[in-house]
Amino acid sequence: MSTWARLPAVARYALLVAAILAIWQAYVTLGHVQPLLVASPLDVAGAAWADLKDGQLEKATYNTLINLILGMIVGTLIGFALASFAVFSRIGQDLLTVLTSIFNPLPSIAILPLAMIWFGLQPKSIVFVVALATIWPVALNTDNGFRTISQTTQLAARNLGLRGWRLVTGVLLPAALPSIITGVKAAWAFGWRTVVAAELIFGVAGSAGGLGWYINNARYYLNTSNIFAGLVVISVLGILVEGMFGFIERRTVVKWGMKRAA
Amino acid sequence: MVVAEDVAVDYLNPAHHGRTTAIEDASFDVRRGETFVIIGPSGCGKTTLLKTIAGFMRPTRGKLLVEGHPAREPGPDRAVVFQDFDQLFAWRTVRDNVVYALRVARNTPVRAAREKADAMLALVDITRAADKYPHELSGGMKQRAAIARALALEPTMLLMDEPFGALDMITRNQLQIELKNIHRRTGVTIVLVTHSIQEAIYLGDRVMVMSRHPARIREIVDTHDQSDVESPRFAELTGKLRELLVHRDQELDVPEEAVL
Ligand SMILES: Nc1ncnc2c1ncn2[C@@H]1O[C@H](COP(=O)(O)OP(=O)(O)OP(=O)(O)O)[C@@H](O)[C@H]1O
Ligand SMILES: [Mg+2]
């Protein structure tokens, strides 16, 4: 085994990130790049620090996360409801098939203009498109999860006299959890891209502005360092959420032997 | 307990409007407190018959009464132990599997359910695995846990579909002895499906031999009180069942271990 492979994973990743940052910094300082085009890591850190100190960046992050979480909660609940309806009835299954065929290929950001007409220039519009981005991956994966529950598990549940809602919450949802987590992960990926894109287009100013708005605003004032700072926050949050999903999986489906550890 | 009169069960295949008859003209009765064994070649319809008694399916023709009523819905009064290992809920520990069953099927209060669960786990000798998740157990331990869960419900009938089929000989023999003890202590009525002639005679009060597909009843043999595998009577019964299963049916494909 090489020296590199023997290092712990965290050290390997940290070294790579440090190397990338160093090359980036060297490119900007030694290459005489227009600071208006590319900001150096140190400039970005400085800009991020300044906006963190006066609370602007936290506020933008908070607004984005609130819109995302609200949208995802609404979308996930509707997704669960559709999938549950689909396991219990033929018409529910057909409805799910028709709705997902229509809406799944449609990038939900394309609905934003409509949402703006319906809900106005308000965060409600963003929550709406995020929910729309979330419903289909959650519904499809949950439905698939329900359908692949082992026959014996289902018979054992029915043998206990479980039916209807209690069957869904007591057995179907936990048994389908590996697929459900996959669905929510996909929903998060769609939702996260959608919320940032929506904010970029949306551009509501002031207190309601999120990270997309923050970036667009920085572009308006040609604050390249701040654009980069916004992108870094988006990326770091993404990494944290992925880590959170990993944590949830280790505490549930991996612990229960329903999914192998990564 | 169970009375079957001319029961037939068909599977419908919606794809090509086909119909497979799994069971034909089955008439038998299961008496209270006995161990009633169903034996027959693979694919003859034993599982189908057990599922029909359990209420998962309905007879296509004929009459099947459980405690005097047609068996419609499955319920905890007819607790089923399946052959497959995934009958336990993977997201609950062994103890919680039993507690949950008592909570939802019998509305037992939490504390009472816990006490009962622990008593049942002790009965099948897996107390030390009580806090483990099913995937951490061996096959034999999973079957013990499934039996504990079924017994905890205090069913009027225990329906077992080849519960020891996937286990090694030693574990299998051990569980057979324990099941016999449990039966003696609780007096629960057991309907047991098996491939093994030895298991049928050892555990069964009566053994119902079924013929090849579509299953018909060939004979019901009295095998009560046969706990001495070495006895001449045991050997005689083994010969008789083997004769019924194999020699009268040339194209039969009973697995090797069943013809011991
Ligand atoms: N869901 C189904 N749809 C159609 N046919 C089925 C279905 N399940 C079982 N059958 C058929 O019914 C017959 C009886 O099946 P069953 O599972 O009851 O047999 P078995 O005696 O339990 O077999 P084994 O000993 O292998 O478990 C078989 O011919 C099988 O092909
Ligand atoms: Mg079977």
Coordinates of C-alpha atoms and ligand atoms in Angstrom, one line a residue:
Chain A
M1 CA 0.0 0.0 0.0
S2 CA 1.3 3.5 -0.8
T3 CA 1.9 6.1 1.8
W4 CA -1.1 8.0 0.4
A5 CA -3.5 5.1 0.8
R6 CA -2.4 4.6 4.4
L7 CA -3.4 8.1 5.4
P8 CA -6.9 8.4 7.1
A9 CA -9.6 9.4 4.7
V10 CA -10.1 12.8 6.3
A11 CA -6.4 13.6 5.9
R12 CA -6.4 12.6 2.3
Y13 CA -9.4 14.8 1.5
A14 CA -8.1 17.7 3.5
L15 CA -4.7 17.5 1.7
L16 CA -6.4 17.5 -1.7
V17 CA -8.6 20.5 -0.8
A18 CA -5.5 22.4 0.5
A19 CA -3.7 21.6 -2.8
I20 CA -6.6 22.9 -4.9
L21 CA -6.8 26.1 -2.8
A22 CA -3.0 26.6 -3.1
I23 CA -3.0 26.2 -6.9
W24 CA -6.0 28.5 -7.1
Q25 CA -4.3 31.1 -4.9
A26 CA -1.0 30.8 -6.9
Y27 CA -2.9 31.2 -10.2
V28 CA -4.5 34.4 -9.1
T29 CA -1.5 36.0 -7.4
L30 CA 1.2 34.9 -9.8
G31 CA -0.9 34.9 -13.0
H32 CA -1.9 38.5 -12.7
V33 CA -5.6 37.6 -13.3
Q34 CA -8.2 40.4 -13.4
P35 CA -9.5 40.4 -9.8
L36 CA -12.9 41.2 -11.3
L37 CA -13.0 37.9 -13.1
V38 CA -11.5 35.5 -10.5
A39 CA -11.2 36.1 -6.8
S40 CA -8.4 34.4 -4.8
P41 CA -9.3 32.1 -2.0
L42 CA -8.0 34.7 0.5
D43 CA -10.2 37.4 -1.0
V44 CA -13.1 35.0 -0.9
A45 CA -12.4 34.1 2.7
G46 CA -12.2 37.8 3.5
A47 CA -15.5 38.7 1.8
A48 CA -17.2 35.7 3.5
W49 CA -15.9 36.8 6.8
A50 CA -17.0 40.4 6.4
D51 CA -20.6 39.3 5.4
L52 CA -20.7 36.7 8.2
K53 CA -19.7 39.4 10.7
D54 CA -22.5 41.8 9.7
G55 CA -25.0 38.8 9.5
Q56 CA -25.8 39.2 5.8
L57 CA -24.5 35.8 4.7
E58 CA -26.2 34.0 7.6
K59 CA -29.5 35.7 6.8
A60 CA -29.3 34.7 3.2
T61 CA -28.4 31.1 4.2
Y62 CA -31.3 31.0 6.7
N63 CA -33.8 32.3 4.1
T64 CA -32.7 29.7 1.5
L65 CA -32.8 26.8 4.0
I66 CA -36.3 27.9 5.3
N67 CA -37.7 27.9 1.8
L68 CA -36.0 24.6 1.0
I69 CA -37.1 22.9 4.2
L70 CA -40.7 24.1 3.9
G71 CA -40.9 23.1 0.3
M72 CA -39.4 19.7 1.0
I73 CA -41.7 19.0 3.9
V74 CA -44.8 19.8 1.8
G75 CA -43.4 17.8 -1.1
T76 CA -42.4 14.8 0.9
L77 CA -45.8 14.6 2.6
I78 CA -47.6 14.8 -0.7
G79 CA -45.2 12.2 -2.1
F80 CA -45.9 9.8 0.8
A81 CA -49.6 10.3 0.4
L82 CA -49.5 9.6 -3.3
A83 CA -47.4 6.5 -2.8
S84 CA -49.7 5.2 0.0
F85 CA -52.8 5.8 -2.1
A86 CA -51.0 3.9 -4.9
V87 CA -50.4 0.7 -2.8
F88 CA -54.0 0.5 -1.8
S89 CA -55.8 1.1 -5.0
R90 CA -55.6 0.6 -8.7
I91 CA -56.7 4.2 -9.4
G92 CA -54.1 5.5 -7.0
Q93 CA -51.4 3.6 -8.9
D94 CA -52.7 5.0 -12.2
L95 CA -52.8 8.5 -10.8
L96 CA -49.2 8.2 -9.6
T97 CA -48.2 6.9 -13.1
V98 CA -50.0 9.7 -14.9
L99 CA -48.8 12.5 -12.6
T100 CA -45.2 11.4 -12.5
S101 CA -45.2 11.0 -16.3
I102 CA -46.4 14.6 -16.7
F103 CA -44.4 16.3 -14.0
N104 CA -41.2 14.4 -13.5
P105 CA -39.6 15.4 -16.8
L106 CA -40.6 19.0 -16.2
P107 CA -37.8 20.9 -14.5
S108 CA -39.8 22.5 -11.7
I109 CA -37.9 25.7 -12.1
A110 CA -39.9 26.1 -15.3
I111 CA -43.0 26.5 -13.2
L112 CA -41.6 29.5 -11.4
P113 CA -43.0 32.1 -13.8
L114 CA -46.5 30.6 -13.2
A115 CA -45.9 30.4 -9.5
M116 CA -45.0 34.1 -9.5
I117 CA -48.3 35.0 -11.2
W118 CA -50.2 32.8 -8.7
F119 CA -48.4 33.7 -5.5
G120 CA -46.6 37.0 -6.3
L121 CA -43.0 37.9 -5.6
Q122 CA -43.1 36.1 -2.3
P123 CA -41.2 33.2 -0.7
K124 CA -44.4 31.2 -1.2
S125 CA -43.6 30.9 -4.9
I126 CA -40.2 29.4 -4.1
V127 CA -41.7 27.0 -1.6
F128 CA -44.1 26.0 -4.3
V129 CA -41.5 25.1 -6.9
V130 CA -39.3 23.3 -4.3
A131 CA -42.3 21.2 -3.3
L132 CA -43.0 20.4 -6.9
A133 CA -39.4 19.3 -7.4
T134 CA -39.6 17.1 -4.3
I135 CA -43.0 15.3 -4.7
W136 CA -42.0 13.0 -7.7
P137 CA -38.7 11.5 -6.5
V138 CA -40.2 10.9 -3.1
A139 CA -43.4 9.4 -4.5
L140 CA -41.7 7.2 -7.1
N141 CA -39.1 5.9 -4.7
T142 CA -41.5 5.3 -1.9
D143 CA -43.9 3.5 -4.2
N144 CA -41.0 1.4 -5.5
G145 CA -40.0 0.7 -1.8
F146 CA -43.6 -0.4 -0.9
R147 CA -43.7 -2.7 -3.9
T148 CA -40.4 -4.4 -3.1
I149 CA -41.3 -5.3 0.5
S150 CA -40.8 -9.0 0.9
Q151 CA -44.0 -11.1 0.6
T152 CA -43.3 -12.7 4.0
T153 CA -43.0 -9.4 5.8
Q154 CA -46.3 -8.3 4.4
L155 CA -48.0 -11.6 5.4
A156 CA -46.5 -11.3 8.9
A157 CA -48.0 -7.8 9.1
R158 CA -51.4 -8.9 8.0
N159 CA -51.2 -11.9 10.4
L160 CA -51.1 -9.3 13.2
G161 CA -54.3 -7.9 11.9
L162 CA -52.6 -4.7 10.6
R163 CA -54.6 -2.8 8.0
G164 CA -54.9 0.6 6.5
W165 CA -53.1 3.5 8.1
R166 CA -51.5 1.4 10.8
L167 CA -50.1 -1.0 8.2
V168 CA -48.5 2.0 6.4
T169 CA -46.9 3.6 9.4
G170 CA -46.1 0.4 11.3
V171 CA -44.7 -1.8 8.6
L172 CA -44.7 -0.4 5.1
L173 CA -42.8 2.9 5.8
P174 CA -40.0 1.3 7.9
A175 CA -39.7 -1.7 5.5
A176 CA -39.5 0.7 2.6
L177 CA -37.1 3.1 4.4
P178 CA -34.0 2.3 2.2
S179 CA -35.9 3.4 -0.9
I180 CA -37.5 6.3 1.0
I181 CA -34.1 7.7 2.0
T182 CA -32.9 7.3 -1.6
G183 CA -36.0 9.3 -2.7
V184 CA -35.6 12.0 -0.1
K185 CA -31.9 12.3 -1.1
A186 CA -32.8 12.7 -4.7
A187 CA -35.5 15.2 -3.7
W188 CA -33.0 17.2 -1.7
A189 CA -30.6 17.3 -4.7
F190 CA -33.5 18.6 -7.0
G191 CA -34.8 20.9 -4.3
W192 CA -31.4 22.4 -3.5
R193 CA -30.7 23.2 -7.1
T194 CA -34.3 24.5 -7.6
V195 CA -34.2 26.8 -4.6
V196 CA -30.9 28.5 -5.6
A197 CA -32.0 28.8 -9.2
A198 CA -35.4 30.3 -8.1
E199 CA -33.7 32.8 -5.9
L200 CA -31.4 33.8 -8.7
I201 CA -34.3 34.5 -11.0
F202 CA -36.5 35.8 -8.3
G203 CA -34.2 38.5 -6.9
V204 CA -36.5 39.6 -4.0
A205 CA -34.5 42.2 -2.3
G206 CA -33.8 42.8 1.4
S207 CA -34.7 40.7 4.3
A208 CA -36.3 37.8 2.3
G209 CA -33.3 37.3 -0.1
G210 CA -31.5 33.9 0.0
L211 CA -28.2 32.7 -1.3
G212 CA -29.2 32.9 -4.9
W213 CA -30.2 36.5 -4.3
Y214 CA -26.9 37.1 -2.5
I215 CA -24.9 35.9 -5.5
N216 CA -27.0 37.9 -8.0
N217 CA -26.7 41.0 -5.8
A218 CA -22.9 40.6 -5.7
R219 CA -22.8 40.3 -9.5
Y220 CA -24.8 43.5 -9.7
Y221 CA -22.2 45.3 -7.7
L222 CA -19.3 43.4 -9.4
N223 CA -18.2 41.9 -6.0
T224 CA -16.6 38.8 -7.5
S225 CA -15.3 37.7 -4.1
N226 CA -18.8 37.7 -2.7
I227 CA -20.1 35.7 -5.7
F228 CA -17.5 33.1 -4.8
A229 CA -18.3 33.3 -1.1
G230 CA -22.0 32.5 -1.9
L231 CA -20.9 29.5 -4.1
V232 CA -18.7 28.2 -1.3
V233 CA -21.5 28.4 1.2
I234 CA -23.8 26.5 -1.2
S235 CA -21.2 23.8 -1.7
V236 CA -20.3 23.4 2.0
L237 CA -24.0 23.1 2.9
G238 CA -24.4 20.5 0.3
I239 CA -21.5 18.5 1.8
L240 CA -23.0 18.8 5.3
V241 CA -26.4 17.6 4.2
E242 CA -24.9 14.6 2.4
G243 CA -23.1 13.9 5.7
M244 CA -26.4 14.1 7.5
F245 CA -28.0 11.6 5.2
G246 CA -25.0 9.3 5.8
F247 CA -25.5 9.7 9.5
I248 CA -29.3 8.9 9.3
E249 CA -28.5 5.8 7.2
R250 CA -26.0 4.5 9.6
R251 CA -28.4 5.0 12.5
T252 CA -31.3 3.2 10.7
V253 CA -31.1 1.1 7.6
V254 CA -27.5 0.1 8.0
K255 CA -28.0 -0.7 11.7
W256 CA -31.0 -2.8 10.8
G257 CA -29.1 -4.7 8.1
M258 CA -31.4 -3.5 5.3
K259 CA -28.5 -1.7 3.6
R260 CA -24.8 -2.4 3.5
A261 CA -22.5 0.3 5.0
A262 CA -20.9 2.5 2.4
Chain B
M1 CA -61.1 -26.4 15.3
V2 CA -60.7 -26.6 11.6
V3 CA -63.1 -28.4 9.4
A4 CA -62.5 -28.7 5.6
E5 CA -65.1 -30.1 3.3
D6 CA -64.2 -30.6 -0.4
V7 CA -61.9 -27.6 -0.3
A8 CA -60.4 -26.6 -3.6
V9 CA -58.1 -23.6 -4.2
D10 CA -57.3 -22.2 -7.6
Y11 CA -54.7 -19.5 -8.5
L12 CA -55.9 -17.2 -11.2
N13 CA -53.4 -15.9 -13.6
P14 CA -54.8 -12.6 -14.9
A15 CA -52.1 -12.4 -17.6
H16 CA -53.7 -15.1 -19.8
H17 CA -56.9 -15.8 -17.9
G18 CA -55.3 -19.1 -16.8
R19 CA -56.2 -21.0 -13.7
T20 CA -54.0 -23.3 -11.7
T21 CA -55.7 -25.7 -9.3
A22 CA -53.4 -26.0 -6.3
I23 CA -55.7 -28.1 -4.1
E24 CA -58.5 -30.4 -5.0
D25 CA -61.2 -32.1 -2.9
A26 CA -59.5 -31.7 0.4
S27 CA -61.6 -32.9 3.4
F28 CA -60.1 -33.1 6.8
D29 CA -60.4 -31.8 10.3
V30 CA -57.9 -30.5 12.8
R31 CA -58.7 -31.4 16.4
R32 CA -58.2 -29.0 19.3
G33 CA -54.8 -29.4 20.9
E34 CA -53.3 -31.8 18.4
T35 CA -50.3 -31.4 16.2
F36 CA -51.6 -31.9 12.7
V37 CA -48.8 -32.4 10.1
I38 CA -49.2 -31.8 6.4
I39 CA -46.6 -33.6 4.2
G40 CA -46.3 -33.9 0.5
P41 CA -44.0 -33.4 -2.5
S42 CA -42.7 -30.0 -3.3
G43 CA -45.1 -27.7 -5.1
C44 CA -48.2 -29.9 -4.3
G45 CA -50.0 -27.1 -2.4
K46 CA -49.0 -27.3 1.3
T47 CA -48.3 -23.6 1.6
T48 CA -51.5 -22.8 -0.2
L49 CA -53.5 -24.9 2.2
L50 CA -51.8 -23.3 5.2
K51 CA -52.4 -19.8 3.8
T52 CA -56.0 -20.7 3.3
I53 CA -56.4 -21.8 6.9
A54 CA -54.6 -18.6 7.9
G55 CA -57.1 -16.5 6.0
F56 CA -54.6 -15.1 3.4
M57 CA -56.6 -16.7 0.6
R58 CA -60.1 -18.1 0.3
P59 CA -61.1 -21.5 -0.9
T60 CA -62.4 -21.4 -4.5
R61 CA -64.8 -24.2 -3.8
G62 CA -65.9 -26.2 -0.8
K63 CA -66.1 -25.1 2.8
L64 CA -63.4 -24.3 5.3
L65 CA -64.5 -23.5 8.9
V66 CA -62.2 -22.3 11.6
E67 CA -63.9 -22.5 15.0
G68 CA -67.2 -22.8 13.2
H69 CA -66.8 -19.8 11.0
P70 CA -65.4 -19.4 7.5
A71 CA -61.9 -18.1 7.7
R72 CA -62.0 -14.7 6.0
E73 CA -59.4 -12.3 7.3
P74 CA -56.0 -13.3 8.7
G75 CA -55.7 -12.6 12.4
P76 CA -53.5 -13.2 15.5
D77 CA -55.7 -16.1 16.6
R78 CA -54.0 -18.1 13.8
A79 CA -50.4 -17.1 14.3
V80 CA -48.2 -18.1 11.4
V81 CA -44.5 -19.0 11.5
F82 CA -43.1 -18.9 8.0
Q83 CA -40.2 -20.7 6.4
D84 CA -38.5 -17.5 5.3
F85 CA -36.2 -15.6 7.7
D86 CA -37.6 -12.2 6.8
Q87 CA -40.8 -12.6 8.7
L88 CA -39.3 -10.7 11.6
F89 CA -39.4 -6.9 11.3
A90 CA -35.8 -5.9 10.5
W91 CA -36.1 -2.5 12.1
R92 CA -37.1 -3.8 15.5
T93 CA -35.0 -5.7 18.0
V94 CA -36.0 -9.3 18.8
R95 CA -37.8 -8.1 22.0
D96 CA -39.5 -5.2 20.2
N97 CA -40.8 -7.6 17.5
V98 CA -42.7 -9.5 20.2
V99 CA -43.7 -6.3 22.1
Y100 CA -45.0 -4.7 18.9
A101 CA -47.0 -7.8 18.0
L102 CA -48.6 -7.8 21.4
R103 CA -49.3 -4.0 21.2
V104 CA -51.0 -4.0 17.8
A105 CA -52.6 -7.5 17.8
R106 CA -53.7 -7.7 21.4
N107 CA -53.7 -4.1 22.7
T108 CA -51.4 -5.2 25.5
P109 CA -50.1 -2.3 27.7
V110 CA -46.4 -1.6 27.2
R111 CA -45.2 -3.0 30.5
A112 CA -47.2 -6.2 30.4
A113 CA -46.1 -6.7 26.8
R114 CA -42.5 -6.4 27.8
E115 CA -42.8 -8.9 30.6
K116 CA -44.6 -11.3 28.4
A117 CA -42.0 -10.8 25.6
D118 CA -39.2 -11.6 28.0
A119 CA -41.0 -14.7 29.2
M120 CA -41.6 -16.0 25.7
L121 CA -38.0 -15.3 24.7
A122 CA -36.9 -17.3 27.7
L123 CA -39.2 -20.1 26.7
V124 CA -37.5 -20.5 23.3
D125 CA -34.1 -19.8 24.9
I126 CA -33.0 -16.6 23.1
T127 CA -33.0 -14.2 26.0
R128 CA -29.4 -13.3 25.4
A129 CA -30.3 -12.1 21.9
A130 CA -33.3 -10.0 23.0
D131 CA -31.7 -6.7 22.2
K132 CA -30.3 -7.7 18.9
Y133 CA -31.7 -6.9 15.5
P134 CA -32.9 -9.8 13.3
H135 CA -30.0 -9.5 10.8
E136 CA -27.6 -10.1 13.7
L137 CA -29.1 -13.6 14.4
S138 CA -28.4 -17.0 13.0
G139 CA -31.2 -18.8 11.1
G140 CA -32.1 -20.9 14.1
M141 CA -32.3 -17.9 16.4
K142 CA -34.6 -16.1 13.9
Q143 CA -36.9 -19.1 13.9
R144 CA -36.9 -19.2 17.7
A145 CA -37.7 -15.5 17.7
A146 CA -40.6 -16.0 15.2
I147 CA -42.0 -18.8 17.3
A148 CA -41.7 -16.6 20.4
R149 CA -43.6 -13.8 18.7
A150 CA -46.3 -16.2 17.5
L151 CA -46.7 -17.9 20.9
A152 CA -46.9 -14.6 22.7
L153 CA -50.1 -13.8 20.9
E154 CA -51.7 -16.8 22.6
P155 CA -53.2 -18.0 19.4
T156 CA -55.8 -20.7 19.3
M157 CA -53.7 -22.2 16.5
L158 CA -50.1 -22.1 15.5
L159 CA -49.6 -22.5 11.8
M160 CA -46.1 -23.4 10.8
D161 CA -44.8 -23.6 7.2
E162 CA -41.6 -25.7 7.2
P163 CA -40.3 -23.6 10.1
F164 CA -37.1 -25.6 10.4
G165 CA -36.7 -26.3 6.7
A166 CA -33.7 -24.0 6.2
L167 CA -31.8 -25.1 9.3
D168 CA -29.0 -27.6 9.8
M169 CA -29.7 -31.0 11.3
I170 CA -28.5 -30.3 14.8
T171 CA -30.4 -27.0 15.2
R172 CA -33.4 -28.6 13.6
N173 CA -33.5 -31.5 16.1
Q174 CA -33.0 -29.2 19.0
L175 CA -36.0 -27.0 17.9
Q176 CA -38.1 -30.1 17.3
I177 CA -37.6 -31.1 20.9
E178 CA -38.4 -27.6 22.1
L179 CA -41.5 -27.4 20.0
K180 CA -42.7 -30.7 21.4
N181 CA -42.1 -29.4 24.9
I182 CA -43.9 -26.1 24.2
H183 CA -46.8 -28.0 22.8
R184 CA -47.0 -30.2 25.9
R185 CA -46.9 -27.1 28.1
T186 CA -49.3 -24.8 26.3
G187 CA -51.6 -27.3 24.6
V188 CA -51.8 -25.0 21.6
T189 CA -53.2 -26.6 18.4
I190 CA -50.4 -26.8 15.8
V191 CA -50.7 -27.2 12.0
L192 CA -47.2 -28.0 10.7
V193 CA -46.1 -28.3 7.1
T194 CA -42.9 -30.3 6.6
H195 CA -40.8 -32.1 4.0
S196 CA -39.3 -34.4 6.6
I197 CA -40.9 -37.8 7.4
Q198 CA -38.9 -38.0 10.6
E199 CA -40.1 -34.6 11.7
A200 CA -43.7 -35.5 10.8
I201 CA -43.8 -38.7 12.9
Y202 CA -41.8 -37.2 15.8
L203 CA -44.0 -34.1 16.2
G204 CA -47.3 -35.1 14.7
D205 CA -50.3 -36.6 16.3
R206 CA -51.7 -37.2 12.8
V207 CA -49.9 -36.8 9.5
M208 CA -51.8 -35.9 6.4
V209 CA -50.1 -37.1 3.2
M210 CA -50.8 -35.1 0.1
S211 CA -50.3 -36.2 -3.5
R212 CA -48.7 -34.5 -6.3
H213 CA -50.1 -31.4 -8.0
P214 CA -53.0 -30.7 -7.8
A215 CA -52.9 -31.8 -4.2
R216 CA -55.3 -34.4 -3.0
I217 CA -55.3 -36.0 0.3
R218 CA -53.8 -39.5 0.1
E219 CA -54.2 -40.6 3.6
I220 CA -54.2 -39.4 7.2
V221 CA -51.9 -41.5 9.4
D222 CA -52.1 -41.7 13.2
T223 CA -48.6 -41.0 14.5
H224 CA -49.3 -39.8 18.1
D225 CA -46.8 -40.3 20.9
Q226 CA -43.8 -41.2 18.8
S227 CA -40.9 -39.6 20.6
D228 CA -38.5 -42.6 20.3
V229 CA -36.9 -42.4 16.9
E230 CA -35.3 -45.8 17.5
S231 CA -38.5 -47.7 18.2
P232 CA -39.8 -50.3 15.8
R233 CA -43.2 -48.5 15.5
F234 CA -41.3 -45.4 14.4
A235 CA -39.5 -47.4 11.7
E236 CA -42.8 -48.9 10.6
L237 CA -44.5 -45.5 10.3
T238 CA -41.5 -44.2 8.4
G239 CA -41.8 -47.0 6.0
K240 CA -45.5 -46.4 5.6
L241 CA -45.2 -42.7 5.0
R242 CA -42.3 -43.2 2.6
E243 CA -44.4 -45.7 0.7
L244 CA -47.3 -43.2 0.5
L245 CA -45.1 -40.4 -0.6
V246 CA -42.7 -42.1 -2.9
H247 CA -43.6 -45.5 -4.2
R248 CA -47.1 -44.8 -5.2
D249 CA -46.0 -41.8 -7.2
Q250 CA -43.4 -42.6 -9.8
E251 CA -42.6 -39.2 -11.1
L252 CA -42.2 -37.7 -7.7
D253 CA -39.4 -35.4 -6.8
V254 CA -39.3 -35.4 -3.0
P255 CA -36.0 -34.0 -1.9
E256 CA -33.4 -36.5 -0.6
E257 CA -33.5 -35.5 3.0
A258 CA -37.3 -36.2 3.1
V259 CA -36.8 -39.8 2.3
L260 CA -34.6 -40.6 5.2
Ligands
LIG1 N1 -49.1 -16.9 -6.4 C1 -49.2 -18.0 -7.2 N2 -49.8 -17.9 -8.4 C2 -50.0 -19.0 -9.2 N3 -49.7 -20.2 -8.9 C3 -49.1 -20.4 -7.6 C4 -48.9 -19.3 -6.8 N4 -48.3 -19.8 -5.6 C5 -48.3 -21.1 -5.8 N5 -48.7 -21.5 -7.0 C6 -48.8 -22.9 -7.5 O1 -49.6 -23.6 -6.7 C7 -49.0 -24.9 -6.5 C8 -48.8 -25.2 -5.0 O2 -47.9 -24.2 -4.5 P1 -47.5 -24.3 -2.9 O3 -46.6 -23.1 -2.7 O4 -48.7 -24.3 -2.1 O5 -46.7 -25.6 -2.8 P2 -45.9 -26.3 -1.6 O6 -46.5 -27.6 -1.4 O7 -45.9 -25.4 -0.4 O8 -44.5 -26.4 -2.1 P3 -43.1 -26.4 -1.3 O9 -43.0 -27.7 -0.6 O10 -42.1 -26.4 -2.4 O11 -43.1 -25.2 -0.5 C9 -47.7 -24.9 -7.3 O12 -48.0 -25.7 -8.4 C10 -47.4 -23.5 -7.6 O13 -46.9 -23.4 -8.8
MG2 MG -44.4 -24.3 0.6

